[in-house]
Each structure stands twice: as C-alpha cells, then as structure tokens.
C-alpha atoms as a printed R data frame, in Angstrom:
    type eleno elety resid chain resno       x      y       z
1   ATOM     1    CA   MET     A     1   0.000  0.000   0.000
2   ATOM     2    CA   ASP     A     2   1.137  3.569  -0.662
3   ATOM     3    CA   PRO     A     3   2.468  5.475   2.363
4   ATOM     4    CA   THR     A     4  -0.142  7.453   4.282
5   ATOM     5    CA   PHE     A     5   0.349 10.932   5.731
6   ATOM     6    CA   ASP     A     6  -1.813 13.371   7.637
7   ATOM     7    CA   VAL     A     7  -1.147 16.124   5.097
8   ATOM     8    CA   VAL     A     8   0.399 16.484   1.656
9   ATOM     9    CA   VAL     A     9   1.189 20.106   0.818
10  ATOM    10    CA   VAL     A    10   1.494 20.735  -2.919
11  ATOM    11    CA   GLY     A    11   3.706 23.756  -3.601
12  ATOM    12    CA   GLY     A    12   6.759 24.938  -1.689
13  ATOM    13    CA   GLY     A    13   6.444 28.717  -1.878
14  ATOM    14    CA   PRO     A    14   5.754 30.894   1.182
15  ATOM    15    CA   ALA     A    15   2.171 29.588   1.557
16  ATOM    16    CA   GLY     A    16   2.965 25.898   1.222
17  ATOM    17    CA   ALA     A    17   6.166 26.029   3.257
18  ATOM    18    CA   THR     A    18   4.401 27.899   6.072
19  ATOM    19    CA   ALA     A    19   1.511 25.420   6.132
20  ATOM    20    CA   ALA     A    20   3.930 22.472   6.179
21  ATOM    21    CA   ASP     A    21   6.014 24.032   8.949
22  ATOM    22    CA   ASP     A    22   3.018 24.827  11.160
23  ATOM    23    CA   LEU     A    23   1.490 21.378  10.786
24  ATOM    24    CA   ALA     A    24   4.783 19.544  11.325
25  ATOM    25    CA   ARG     A    25   5.342 21.510  14.540
26  ATOM    26    CA   ARG     A    26   1.970 20.248  15.730
27  ATOM    27    CA   GLY     A    27   3.186 16.696  15.330
28  ATOM    28    CA   ARG     A    28   1.375 15.919  12.078
29  ATOM    29    CA   SER     A    29   2.991 13.732   9.434
30  ATOM    30    CA   VAL     A    30   3.552 16.091   6.497
31  ATOM    31    CA   VAL     A    31   4.936 15.823   2.984
32  ATOM    32    CA   LEU     A    32   5.943 19.022   1.193
33  ATOM    33    CA   LEU     A    33   5.851 18.419  -2.563
34  ATOM    34    CA   ASP     A    34   7.498 21.011  -4.793
35  ATOM    35    CA   ARG     A    35   8.859 21.334  -8.303
36  ATOM    36    CA   ALA     A    36  12.597 21.879  -8.614
37  ATOM    37    CA   GLY     A    37  14.145 25.121  -9.811
38  ATOM    38    CA   ARG     A    38  11.027 27.318  -9.890
39  ATOM    39    CA   ILE     A    39  11.470 30.923  -8.742
40  ATOM    40    CA   LYS     A    40   8.450 33.219  -8.792
41  ATOM    41    CA   PRO     A    41   8.904 36.738 -10.212
42  ATOM    42    CA   CYS     A    42   8.486 38.946  -7.170
43  ATOM    43    CA   GLY     A    43   9.683 42.312  -5.956
44  ATOM    44    CA   GLY     A    44  10.429 40.609  -2.640
45  ATOM    45    CA   ALA     A    45   8.892 43.123  -0.213
46  ATOM    46    CA   VAL     A    46   8.276 41.798   3.307
47  ATOM    47    CA   PRO     A    47   6.497 44.192   5.700
48  ATOM    48    CA   PRO     A    48   7.423 44.340   9.382
49  ATOM    49    CA   ARG     A    49   4.334 42.397  10.419
50  ATOM    50    CA   ALA     A    50   5.418 39.434   8.294
51  ATOM    51    CA   ILE     A    51   8.885 39.544   9.838
52  ATOM    52    CA   ARG     A    52   7.331 39.492  13.315
53  ATOM    53    CA   ASP     A    53   4.517 37.020  12.742
54  ATOM    54    CA   PHE     A    54   6.596 34.455  10.855
55  ATOM    55    CA   ALA     A    55   9.956 34.842  12.598
56  ATOM    56    CA   ILE     A    56  11.896 35.771   9.454
57  ATOM    57    CA   PRO     A    57  15.580 35.942  10.409
58  ATOM    58    CA   ASP     A    58  17.692 38.999   9.757
59  ATOM    59    CA   HIS     A    59  20.110 37.279   7.376
60  ATOM    60    CA   LEU     A    60  17.347 36.823   4.784
61  ATOM    61    CA   ILE     A    61  16.763 40.588   4.566
62  ATOM    62    CA   VAL     A    62  18.995 41.655   1.672
63  ATOM    63    CA   ALA     A    63  17.913 45.317   1.741
64  ATOM    64    CA   ARG     A    64  16.031 47.670   4.050
65  ATOM    65    CA   ILE     A    65  13.731 50.072   2.283
66  ATOM    66    CA   ARG     A    66  13.343 53.446   3.992
67  ATOM    67    CA   SER     A    67  11.312 55.197   1.303
68  ATOM    68    CA   ALA     A    68   9.483 54.857  -1.987
69  ATOM    69    CA   ARG     A    69   9.517 57.101  -5.027
70  ATOM    70    CA   ILE     A    70   6.367 57.290  -7.134
71  ATOM    71    CA   VAL     A    71   6.857 58.316 -10.777
72  ATOM    72    CA   ALA     A    72   4.027 59.667 -12.951
73  ATOM    73    CA   PRO     A    73   3.674 59.438 -16.766
74  ATOM    74    CA   SER     A    74   4.875 63.040 -17.035
75  ATOM    75    CA   GLY     A    75   8.036 62.212 -15.090
76  ATOM    76    CA   ARG     A    76   6.784 63.901 -11.916
77  ATOM    77    CA   GLN     A    77   8.435 62.234  -8.919
78  ATOM    78    CA   VAL     A    78   6.867 62.022  -5.479
79  ATOM    79    CA   PRO     A    79   9.004 60.819  -2.533
80  ATOM    80    CA   MET     A    80   7.279 58.753   0.169
81  ATOM    81    CA   PRO     A    81   9.645 58.409   3.146
82  ATOM    82    CA   ILE     A    82   8.904 56.013   5.993
83  ATOM    83    CA   GLU     A    83   8.723 57.888   9.270
84  ATOM    84    CA   GLY     A    84  11.034 57.085  12.166
85  ATOM    85    CA   ASP     A    85  13.207 53.994  12.078
86  ATOM    86    CA   GLY     A    86  10.706 51.831  10.203
87  ATOM    87    CA   TYR     A    87  11.616 49.890   7.093
88  ATOM    88    CA   VAL     A    88  10.325 47.321   4.637
89  ATOM    89    CA   GLY     A    89  12.520 44.243   4.304
90  ATOM    90    CA   MET     A    90  13.463 42.930   0.871
91  ATOM    91    CA   VAL     A    91  14.221 39.266   0.208
92  ATOM    92    CA   ASP     A    92  15.550 37.298  -2.735
93  ATOM    93    CA   ARG     A    93  12.897 34.692  -3.435
94  ATOM    94    CA   GLU     A    94  15.430 32.055  -4.512
95  ATOM    95    CA   ALA     A    95  17.075 32.050  -1.067
96  ATOM    96    CA   PHE     A    96  13.961 33.009   0.907
97  ATOM    97    CA   ASP     A    97  11.691 30.237  -0.372
98  ATOM    98    CA   GLU     A    98  14.382 27.588   0.049
99  ATOM    99    CA   TRP     A    99  14.987 28.710   3.631
100 ATOM   100    CA   LEU     A   100  11.261 28.388   4.354
101 ATOM   101    CA   ARG     A   101  11.224 24.874   2.882
102 ATOM   102    CA   GLY     A   102  14.275 24.010   4.947
103 ATOM   103    CA   ARG     A   103  12.601 25.300   8.086
104 ATOM   104    CA   ALA     A   104   9.585 23.092   7.412
105 ATOM   105    CA   ALA     A   105  11.883 20.094   6.897
106 ATOM   106    CA   GLY     A   106  13.653 20.919  10.149
107 ATOM   107    CA   ALA     A   107  10.287 20.828  11.897
108 ATOM   108    CA   GLY     A   108   9.675 17.326  10.562
109 ATOM   109    CA   ALA     A   109   8.070 17.744   7.140
110 ATOM   110    CA   ALA     A   110   9.308 15.256   4.534
111 ATOM   111    CA   ARG     A   111  10.326 16.918   1.270
112 ATOM   112    CA   ARG     A   112   9.539 15.431  -2.122
113 ATOM   113    CA   THR     A   113  10.477 16.866  -5.505
114 ATOM   114    CA   GLY     A   114   8.198 16.373  -8.479
115 ATOM   115    CA   ARG     A   115   5.366 17.649 -10.641
116 ATOM   116    CA   PHE     A   116   1.868 17.274  -9.234
117 ATOM   117    CA   GLU     A   117  -0.402 15.250 -11.536
118 ATOM   118    CA   ARG     A   118  -3.718 14.706  -9.818
119 ATOM   119    CA   VAL     A   119  -5.635 13.790  -6.683
120 ATOM   120    CA   SER     A   120  -7.278 10.406  -7.072
121 ATOM   121    CA   ARG     A   121  -9.170  8.299  -4.537
122 ATOM   122    CA   ASP     A   122  -8.182  5.004  -2.984
123 ATOM   123    CA   THR     A   123 -10.662  2.199  -2.459
124 ATOM   124    CA   ASP     A   124 -11.412  3.511   1.033
125 ATOM   125    CA   GLY     A   125 -12.078  7.011  -0.321
126 ATOM   126    CA   MET     A   126  -8.849  8.525   0.985
127 ATOM   127    CA   ALA     A   127  -7.121 11.128  -1.212
128 ATOM   128    CA   VAL     A   128  -4.098  9.936  -3.174
129 ATOM   129    CA   VAL     A   129  -1.696 12.610  -4.428
130 ATOM   130    CA   GLU     A   130  -0.051 11.433  -7.640
131 ATOM   131    CA   PHE     A   131   3.108 13.149  -8.866
132 ATOM   132    CA   THR     A   132   5.998 12.647 -11.243
133 ATOM   133    CA   PRO     A   133   9.434 12.757  -9.581
134 ATOM   134    CA   PRO     A   134  12.612 13.637 -11.523
135 ATOM   135    CA   ASP     A   135  13.119 10.021 -12.649
136 ATOM   136    CA   GLY     A   136   9.866 10.188 -14.651
137 ATOM   137    CA   THR     A   137   8.009  7.467 -12.771
138 ATOM   138    CA   LEU     A   138   4.599  7.973 -11.181
139 ATOM   139    CA   ALA     A   139   4.600  8.186  -7.376
140 ATOM   140    CA   ARG     A   140   1.608  8.107  -5.021
141 ATOM   141    CA   LEU     A   141   1.031  9.379  -1.491
142 ATOM   142    CA   ARG     A   142  -2.116  8.707   0.529
143 ATOM   143    CA   ALA     A   143  -3.270 11.806   2.412
144 ATOM   144    CA   ARG     A   144  -5.907 12.465   5.035
145 ATOM   145    CA   SER     A   145  -5.837 16.068   3.831
146 ATOM   146    CA   VAL     A   146  -4.264 18.110   1.007
147 ATOM   147    CA   VAL     A   147  -3.163 21.746   0.934
148 ATOM   148    CA   GLY     A   148  -3.019 23.166  -2.589
149 ATOM   149    CA   ALA     A   149  -0.422 25.938  -2.622
150 ATOM   150    CA   ASP     A   150   0.698 25.480  -6.217
151 ATOM   151    CA   GLY     A   151   0.293 28.976  -7.601
152 ATOM   152    CA   ALA     A   152  -2.168 31.129  -9.506
153 ATOM   153    CA   LEU     A   153  -2.879 28.399 -12.064
154 ATOM   154    CA   SER     A   154  -3.267 25.805  -9.323
155 ATOM   155    CA   ALA     A   155  -3.751 22.316 -10.710
156 ATOM   156    CA   VAL     A   156  -5.042 21.229  -7.300
157 ATOM   157    CA   GLY     A   157  -7.610 24.008  -7.360
158 ATOM   158    CA   ARG     A   158  -8.765 23.346 -10.914
159 ATOM   159    CA   GLN     A   159  -9.277 19.670 -10.154
160 ATOM   160    CA   CYS     A   160 -10.510 19.637  -6.574
161 ATOM   161    CA   VAL     A   161 -12.364 22.912  -6.080
162 ATOM   162    CA   PRO     A   162 -14.569 23.263  -9.159
163 ATOM   163    CA   GLU     A   163 -16.462 26.139  -7.521
164 ATOM   164    CA   THR     A   164 -13.347 28.241  -7.837
165 ATOM   165    CA   ARG     A   165 -14.305 30.968 -10.224
166 ATOM   166    CA   ARG     A   166 -12.068 32.361 -12.884
167 ATOM   167    CA   THR     A   167  -9.919 35.060 -11.318
168 ATOM   168    CA   PRO     A   168  -8.421 38.048 -13.171
169 ATOM   169    CA   LEU     A   169  -4.684 37.572 -13.644
170 ATOM   170    CA   VAL     A   170  -1.813 39.981 -14.117
171 ATOM   171    CA   SER     A   171   1.069 38.580 -16.140
172 ATOM   172    CA   ALA     A   172   4.133 39.662 -14.174
173 ATOM   173    CA   TYR     A   173   7.685 39.678 -15.500
174 ATOM   174    CA   HIS     A   174  10.940 40.888 -13.985
175 ATOM   175    CA   GLU     A   175  14.662 40.779 -14.484
176 ATOM   176    CA   ILE     A   176  17.155 40.525 -11.648
177 ATOM   177    CA   VAL     A   177  20.095 42.745 -12.572
178 ATOM   178    CA   ARG     A   178  23.401 43.457 -10.894
179 ATOM   179    CA   VAL     A   179  23.721 47.086  -9.831
180 ATOM   180    CA   ARG     A   180  27.164 48.645  -9.660
181 ATOM   181    CA   PRO     A   181  27.973 50.957  -6.726
182 ATOM   182    CA   GLY     A   182  27.535 54.586  -7.647
183 ATOM   183    CA   THR     A   183  24.842 54.004 -10.269
184 ATOM   184    CA   PRO     A   184  23.244 57.442 -10.850
185 ATOM   185    CA   ASP     A   185  19.702 58.021  -9.581
186 ATOM   186    CA   TYR     A   186  19.594 54.644  -7.848
187 ATOM   187    CA   ASP     A   187  19.144 54.265  -4.108
188 ATOM   188    CA   GLY     A   188  19.516 50.834  -2.528
189 ATOM   189    CA   ALA     A   189  17.164 51.872   0.298
190 ATOM   190    CA   ARG     A   190  14.368 53.115  -1.973
191 ATOM   191    CA   CYS     A   191  11.718 51.378  -4.073
192 ATOM   192    CA   ASP     A   192  10.721 53.111  -7.300
193 ATOM   193    CA   VAL     A   193   7.192 52.590  -8.621
194 ATOM   194    CA   HIS     A   194   6.349 53.827 -12.145
195 ATOM   195    CA   TYR     A   195   2.715 54.510 -13.038
196 ATOM   196    CA   ASP     A   196   3.009 54.934 -16.779
197 ATOM   197    CA   GLY     A   197   0.883 53.476 -19.569
198 ATOM   198    CA   ARG     A   198   3.991 53.036 -21.712
199 ATOM   199    CA   LEU     A   199   5.343 50.583 -19.136
200 ATOM   200    CA   SER     A   200   2.027 49.024 -18.090
201 ATOM   201    CA   PRO     A   201  -1.442 49.926 -19.379
202 ATOM   202    CA   ASP     A   202  -3.272 48.766 -16.256
203 ATOM   203    CA   PHE     A   203  -0.754 48.013 -13.477
204 ATOM   204    CA   TYR     A   204   2.674 49.482 -12.696
205 ATOM   205    CA   ALA     A   205   6.394 48.938 -13.210
206 ATOM   206    CA   TRP     A   206   8.956 48.735 -10.443
207 ATOM   207    CA   VAL     A   207  12.600 48.932  -9.416
208 ATOM   208    CA   PHE     A   208  13.099 47.150  -6.100
209 ATOM   209    CA   PRO     A   209  16.603 46.885  -4.533
210 ATOM   210    CA   HIS     A   210  17.922 43.490  -3.412
211 ATOM   211    CA   GLY     A   211  21.322 44.434  -2.039
212 ATOM   212    CA   ASP     A   212  23.834 44.274  -4.894
213 ATOM   213    CA   THR     A   213  21.025 43.356  -7.315
214 ATOM   214    CA   ALA     A   214  17.621 44.812  -8.160
215 ATOM   215    CA   SER     A   215  14.297 43.489  -9.415
216 ATOM   216    CA   ILE     A   216  13.135 45.484 -12.439
217 ATOM   217    CA   GLY     A   217   9.694 44.402 -13.549
218 ATOM   218    CA   THR     A   218   6.194 45.135 -14.705
219 ATOM   219    CA   GLY     A   219   2.872 43.431 -15.289
220 ATOM   220    CA   SER     A   220  -0.468 43.697 -17.039
221 ATOM   221    CA   ALA     A   221  -3.728 41.849 -17.534
222 ATOM   222    CA   ARG     A   222  -4.001 43.039 -21.146
223 ATOM   223    CA   LYS     A   223  -3.675 40.502 -23.942
224 ATOM   224    CA   GLY     A   224  -0.897 41.272 -26.390
225 ATOM   225    CA   TYR     A   225   1.087 43.178 -23.772
226 ATOM   226    CA   ALA     A   226   4.882 42.819 -24.207
227 ATOM   227    CA   PRO     A   227   6.490 42.841 -20.729
228 ATOM   228    CA   ARG     A   228  10.050 42.194 -21.922
229 ATOM   229    CA   GLU     A   229   9.932 45.287 -24.118
230 ATOM   230    CA   ALA     A   230   8.502 47.310 -21.231
231 ATOM   231    CA   VAL     A   231  11.256 46.191 -18.853
232 ATOM   232    CA   ALA     A   232  13.881 46.972 -21.509
233 ATOM   233    CA   ALA     A   233  12.409 50.475 -21.827
234 ATOM   234    CA   LEU     A   234  12.460 50.952 -18.053
235 ATOM   235    CA   ARG     A   235  16.074 49.794 -17.852
236 ATOM   236    CA   ARG     A   236  17.022 52.347 -20.506
237 ATOM   237    CA   ARG     A   237  15.127 55.044 -18.640
238 ATOM   238    CA   ILE     A   238  16.935 54.450 -15.337
239 ATOM   239    CA   GLY     A   239  20.398 53.851 -16.797
240 ATOM   240    CA   LEU     A   240  20.605 50.094 -16.168
241 ATOM   241    CA   GLU     A   241  20.330 48.967 -19.774
242 ATOM   242    CA   GLY     A   242  23.853 47.539 -19.791
243 ATOM   243    CA   ALA     A   243  23.760 46.011 -16.297
244 ATOM   244    CA   GLU     A   244  24.350 42.270 -16.013
245 ATOM   245    CA   THR     A   245  21.112 40.273 -16.019
246 ATOM   246    CA   VAL     A   246  21.253 37.545 -13.382
247 ATOM   247    CA   ARG     A   247  17.954 35.877 -14.275
248 ATOM   248    CA   ARG     A   248  14.565 36.468 -15.895
249 ATOM   249    CA   GLU     A   249  11.252 35.219 -14.529
250 ATOM   250    CA   GLY     A   250   7.579 35.493 -15.383
251 ATOM   251    CA   ALA     A   251   4.321 34.186 -13.941
252 ATOM   252    CA   PRO     A   252   0.629 35.073 -13.538
253 ATOM   253    CA   ILE     A   253  -0.532 36.837 -10.384
254 ATOM   254    CA   PRO     A   254  -4.178 36.580  -9.236
255 ATOM   255    CA   MET     A   255  -5.970 39.806  -8.444
256 ATOM   256    CA   ARG     A   256  -8.974 38.583  -6.460
257 ATOM   257    CA   PRO     A   257  -9.557 35.916  -3.760
258 ATOM   258    CA   HIS     A   258 -11.540 32.905  -4.974
259 ATOM   259    CA   ARG     A   259 -15.079 32.505  -3.688
260 ATOM   260    CA   ARG     A   260 -14.252 29.089  -2.261
261 ATOM   261    CA   TRP     A   261 -10.972 27.575  -1.066
262 ATOM   262    CA   ASP     A   262 -11.941 24.029  -0.118
263 ATOM   263    CA   ASN     A   263 -13.719 20.996  -1.554
264 ATOM   264    CA   GLY     A   264 -15.841 20.391   1.523
265 ATOM   265    CA   ARG     A   265 -14.017 17.136   2.167
266 ATOM   266    CA   ASP     A   266 -10.220 17.144   2.554
267 ATOM   267    CA   VAL     A   267  -8.617 19.757   0.260
268 ATOM   268    CA   VAL     A   268  -7.972 23.449   1.002
269 ATOM   269    CA   LEU     A   269  -6.132 26.093  -1.046
270 ATOM   270    CA   ALA     A   270  -3.608 28.689   0.117
271 ATOM   271    CA   GLY     A   271  -1.564 31.566  -1.258
272 ATOM   272    CA   ASP     A   272  -1.791 32.382  -4.972
273 ATOM   273    CA   ALA     A   273  -3.864 29.219  -5.434
274 ATOM   274    CA   ALA     A   274  -6.533 30.875  -3.288
275 ATOM   275    CA   GLY     A   275  -6.126 34.197  -5.116
276 ATOM   276    CA   VAL     A   276  -4.713 36.140  -2.169
277 ATOM   277    CA   VAL     A   277  -2.485 38.713  -3.842
278 ATOM   278    CA   ALA     A   278  -3.398 42.303  -3.011
279 ATOM   279    CA   PRO     A   279  -4.953 44.256  -5.899
280 ATOM   280    CA   ALA     A   280  -3.290 47.553  -6.852
281 ATOM   281    CA   SER     A   281  -0.009 46.671  -5.101
282 ATOM   282    CA   GLY     A   282   0.459 43.051  -6.202
283 ATOM   283    CA   GLU     A   283   1.839 42.262  -2.756
284 ATOM   284    CA   GLY     A   284   1.695 38.575  -1.974
285 ATOM   285    CA   ILE     A   285   4.354 37.297   0.449
286 ATOM   286    CA   TYR     A   286   2.639 38.285   3.691
287 ATOM   287    CA   TYR     A   287  -0.786 37.225   2.462
288 ATOM   288    CA   ALA     A   288   0.598 33.922   1.173
289 ATOM   289    CA   MET     A   289   2.219 33.110   4.512
290 ATOM   290    CA   LEU     A   290  -0.918 34.092   6.382
291 ATOM   291    CA   GLY     A   291  -2.999 31.956   3.997
292 ATOM   292    CA   GLY     A   292  -0.670 29.034   4.630
293 ATOM   293    CA   ARG     A   293  -1.064 29.455   8.374
294 ATOM   294    CA   LEU     A   294  -4.849 29.682   8.143
295 ATOM   295    CA   ALA     A   295  -4.927 26.604   5.909
296 ATOM   296    CA   ALA     A   296  -2.812 24.762   8.486
297 ATOM   297    CA   ASP     A   297  -5.237 25.765  11.249
298 ATOM   298    CA   ALA     A   298  -8.178 24.557   9.163
299 ATOM   299    CA   VAL     A   299  -6.484 21.231   8.402
300 ATOM   300    CA   GLU     A   300  -5.577 20.754  12.049
301 ATOM   301    CA   ALA     A   301  -9.221 21.288  12.991
302 ATOM   302    CA   LEU     A   302 -10.302 18.783  10.333
303 ATOM   303    CA   LEU     A   303  -7.835 16.143  11.522
304 ATOM   304    CA   ALA     A   304  -8.750 16.717  15.169
305 ATOM   305    CA   THR     A   305 -12.520 16.627  14.743
306 ATOM   306    CA   GLY     A   306 -13.211 14.880  11.441
307 ATOM   307    CA   ASP     A   307 -15.551 17.742  10.542
308 ATOM   308    CA   ALA     A   308 -14.823 18.853   6.965
309 ATOM   309    CA   ARG     A   309 -16.679 22.122   7.548
310 ATOM   310    CA   ALA     A   310 -13.563 23.282   9.403
311 ATOM   311    CA   LEU     A   311 -11.769 23.772   6.066
312 ATOM   312    CA   ALA     A   312 -14.002 26.711   5.184
313 ATOM   313    CA   GLY     A   313 -12.593 28.517   8.200
314 ATOM   314    CA   ALA     A   314  -9.423 29.430   6.330
315 ATOM   315    CA   ARG     A   315 -11.228 31.684   3.874
316 ATOM   316    CA   LYS     A   316 -13.678 33.022   6.464
317 ATOM   317    CA   ARG     A   317 -10.876 34.140   8.752
318 ATOM   318    CA   PHE     A   318  -8.846 35.670   5.928
319 ATOM   319    CA   MET     A   319 -11.745 37.672   4.512
320 ATOM   320    CA   ARG     A   320 -12.822 38.821   7.960
321 ATOM   321    CA   GLU     A   321  -9.344 40.250   8.567
322 ATOM   322    CA   HIS     A   322  -8.428 41.478   5.081
323 ATOM   323    CA   GLY     A   323 -11.441 41.358   2.778
324 ATOM   324    CA   ARG     A   324 -12.171 45.064   3.231
325 ATOM   325    CA   VAL     A   325  -8.609 46.015   2.321
326 ATOM   326    CA   PHE     A   326  -8.766 43.866  -0.812
327 ATOM   327    CA   LEU     A   327 -12.048 45.500  -1.828
328 ATOM   328    CA   ILE     A   328 -10.635 49.013  -1.424
329 ATOM   329    CA   LEU     A   329  -7.433 48.152  -3.302
330 ATOM   330    CA   GLY     A   330  -9.451 46.582  -6.106
331 ATOM   331    CA   ILE     A   331 -11.494 49.763  -6.508
332 ATOM   332    CA   MET     A   332  -8.288 51.816  -6.493
333 ATOM   333    CA   GLN     A   333  -6.758 49.726  -9.234
334 ATOM   334    CA   TRP     A   334  -9.911 49.823 -11.355
335 ATOM   335    CA   PHE     A   335 -10.117 53.604 -11.244
336 ATOM   336    CA   TRP     A   336  -6.618 55.045 -10.869
337 ATOM   337    CA   TYR     A   337  -4.730 52.665 -13.191
338 ATOM   338    CA   ARG     A   338  -6.988 52.936 -16.222
339 ATOM   339    CA   SER     A   339  -5.364 55.908 -18.027
340 ATOM   340    CA   ASP     A   340  -2.374 58.191 -17.821
341 ATOM   341    CA   TRP     A   341  -4.743 61.022 -16.913
342 ATOM   342    CA   THR     A   342  -5.872 59.205 -13.775
343 ATOM   343    CA   ARG     A   343  -2.364 57.903 -13.052
344 ATOM   344    CA   GLU     A   344  -1.030 61.462 -13.091
345 ATOM   345    CA   ARG     A   345  -3.592 62.502 -10.492
346 ATOM   346    CA   PHE     A   346  -2.982 59.407  -8.414
347 ATOM   347    CA   VAL     A   347   0.730 60.213  -8.179
348 ATOM   348    CA   LYS     A   348  -0.047 63.789  -7.144
349 ATOM   349    CA   MET     A   349  -2.362 62.468  -4.428
350 ATOM   350    CA   CYS     A   350   0.478 60.276  -3.125
351 ATOM   351    CA   GLY     A   351   2.366 63.448  -2.223
352 ATOM   352    CA   ASP     A   352  -0.158 64.317   0.474
353 ATOM   353    CA   PRO     A   353   1.332 63.768   3.981
354 ATOM   354    CA   ASP     A   354  -1.915 62.285   5.340
355 ATOM   355    CA   VAL     A   355  -2.108 59.822   2.455
356 ATOM   356    CA   GLN     A   356   1.520 58.837   2.945
357 ATOM   357    CA   ARG     A   357   1.226 58.376   6.688
358 ATOM   358    CA   LEU     A   358  -1.872 56.191   6.578
359 ATOM   359    CA   THR     A   359  -0.581 54.253   3.560
360 ATOM   360    CA   TRP     A   360   2.629 53.284   5.317
361 ATOM   361    CA   GLU     A   361   0.912 52.533   8.638
362 ATOM   362    CA   SER     A   362  -1.638 50.283   6.933
363 ATOM   363    CA   TYR     A   363   0.979 48.556   4.785
364 ATOM   364    CA   MET     A   364   3.478 47.966   7.577
365 ATOM   365    CA   ASN     A   365   0.925 46.575  10.014
366 ATOM   366    CA   LYS     A   366  -1.491 44.984   7.520
367 ATOM   367    CA   GLU     A   367  -4.619 46.566   8.897
368 ATOM   368    CA   LEU     A   368  -6.699 49.660   8.259
369 ATOM   369    CA   VAL     A   369  -5.724 52.458  10.607
370 ATOM   370    CA   ARG     A   370  -8.790 53.190  12.731
371 ATOM   371    CA   ALA     A   371  -7.270 55.529  15.310
372 ATOM   372    CA   LYS     A   372  -7.340 58.652  13.118
373 ATOM   373    CA   PRO     A   373 -10.884 59.171  11.817
374 ATOM   374    CA   VAL     A   374 -10.301 62.874  11.027
375 ATOM   375    CA   ALA     A   375  -7.376 61.974   8.773
376 ATOM   376    CA   HIS     A   376  -9.538 59.415   6.968
377 ATOM   377    CA   VAL     A   377 -12.201 62.047   6.351
378 ATOM   378    CA   LYS     A   378  -9.592 64.474   4.998
379 ATOM   379    CA   ILE     A   379  -8.241 61.803   2.674
380 ATOM   380    CA   PHE     A   380 -11.732 60.949   1.467
381 ATOM   381    CA   PHE     A   381 -12.398 64.516   0.333
382 ATOM   382    CA   LYS     A   382  -8.940 64.892  -1.169
383 ATOM   383    CA   ASP     A   383  -9.387 61.633  -3.047
384 ATOM   384    CA   LEU     A   384 -12.815 62.754  -4.241
385 ATOM   385    CA   ALA     A   385 -11.354 66.015  -5.545
386 ATOM   386    CA   HIS     A   386  -8.730 64.142  -7.537
387 ATOM   387    CA   LEU     A   387 -11.270 61.632  -8.798
388 ATOM   388    CA   LEU     A   388 -13.506 64.449 -10.096
389 ATOM   389    CA   GLY     A   389 -10.568 66.341 -11.567
390 ATOM   390    CA   LEU     A   390 -11.088 69.290  -9.189
391 ATOM   391    CA   ALA     A   391  -7.544 69.123  -7.845
392 ATOM   392    CA   ARG     A   392  -4.814 70.523 -10.045
393 ATOM   393    CA   ALA     A   393  -2.439 67.811 -11.357
C-alpha cells in the first residue's frame, strides 16, 4: 500500500512552506511536494508584520527600504519616506523560499520533488496525491488532507475545487540585474514605482533593490502586452540597460480571492492558489504566509474533529481580517490605473502627507488604521477632488 500521511502540501512557496512548517510543529505527518528550480517573479517586499509574525531571520533581509519614489507618466516624482526607524525588508525569493522549505523540513516535514499530476481516490475514499518525480516514474502518497499551494494556475484548485471561479490575472515579469555601486539616480534603500501606460497599461512597473542586485519588472492583464519590451524600456530610462542580467522570470498573479478555497471534504487552497495577492499593489508574500497558516489551522481542525466544515474557516478568517482592504485596493486599481490622466492625479495624491502616513501605517501593520478618523475624512475629500478632476495635477 502507498504510504499514508496526515497532510500532503502541494507547492513549496511561502504559503505551502508555512503550512507544512506549522502542521509539522503540531506533530502531524507532512509531505511538502514542490517542483525543482522554480522561482516566482516577485519584488520581494516583506512588511514588518510578516517579519514578526513568521519569525523571518535577519540574514534573509537583503535590503532595508526606507522610502518609496512614485513616478508619474509626465516624469513627476513624489518621494514617500517612511517615518522614524521603520523599514520594509526585501528578500531574494530564490534564497527566501528555500529557507522556508528548509525550516519546514527541520520541523519534521518530509520533502519530495516532483510535478503534481492529480488527486485520485483510494478504495477507502482517501485522497491519493499522484506526482511525477525527476526520474519520470509515477509516485503516489495517501493523504488524510491536502493543501493546494501550487500557484495562480493551481492544478489542485482546478481539479478539486470546481467552484473556484475564474480570477483576473496579471502577467508579471521581472529581471534581476546586478547594480554597480555609484549608479546614478539609484538608491539601494528606496523602491521606485512607475505609473506609466507606456510601461504598463493597467498596473505598474517597479525597481526594487535586493542588495547588490535589483528586481526590475512590470505586469499587465491586457492581452498582447509585451512585458520584456517594457522592462527593456524601463532599464534604458533608469540607466541600467547595460547592467548584467542575473535571471529572468515570469508568472501570472491573481488579483482577487476565490469565492471558495476548499472541496468540503479534505482539500484546502492557500496563497496564490486561493487568489490572495493584493490588488493595486500586487503584494503577496505576507498574504501567502498568512494563507498558509490559516490553511494549516483549518487542516488541524479537520484532523482533530473529522468535521470537513472546518476547512471553510481558512477563507472566512482571511476575509474577515483582510477582505475590506482587498475591496478598497481593487477599486483603487480599477479607477486610478486605467489611463495616464488618472495615473497622473494618483501620483499627485500620493504626495499628500496624510495619504503617505496612513498608507505606510496600513501597509506595515497589515490593517486599516482606525485611530485617526479625522485623517480618513480628509483623505476621502482629497481623493474625491482628484477623482472628479477638481484638484490641479
């Protein structure tokens, strides 16, 4: 008979590795199944709350971001410094993800390398995860529960959670380049965000420092969009056209949480597979790790009680904590990113001190700031003025 485990986690990114680590630390028998050599295109931003909540060690932080610079289609630049001694950590996903997988293995999760094929059912009805290891054979693992953390185009989700609706996707692409010391107009402690229809017609382009390298990327949901050409144009614009390219990566990014994350029996989704990437910003690492933790909690409840309704708790808890933020960010992206006219006004709005303060506080702590209602009212009317074109751009 095939070996039986409490949990098989499919996908070894931040969501899957976190779920595997949490469940292994609870004494569950866990297999973490991941494809070899896959690195997701990602700016690598990790807010302070993620560092605290998930015990991310200092050596994985390759840069500390103290400010952002927002660039409009006209070339207008708006600085957004972080107050006090706060910072956003930057990680290199190649090293970061592997460290997370290693931590899960250290907690007792068994690692397997291979391509997920399908979830079938044994004669007793138990889930069987079938995958193809590097030797090309077909391997099988019996599982009391399955966590699907295998990305935006999740094969686990497509097969096991048919209620999962089609989610809008942004095709993201970036190039990791080596940055020489003294490069003009480049600051290793600053993220640059370009809102420009020539670089992305409906999203944004970025330059995110990673120590001696930088992630230069862009994304769009438009068909026919050419991200490589856009990144080449951005590199020319910032003077890094001739910099050494370390690697190139591309992948879809979901822009909306799925309506359902579980099959009502023994499978639950997490991370990109569940659609939890923030609209407007495209931020995913914190939300992926949180989704992995919530999936682990739901699986633990299932294994402890046998009640499959516990799996729905992962999505319920996530949406209760962050659904409002996702709704607001989705509205922002729909309106402000649709033309260079609106992008120009959005960048001007980002120069407002109240907007900057509440933006950073909400981002760093991953919650809406409720302690300053007067500031929220001020921002509402300022935002309305920009939206109606009453504020001068």
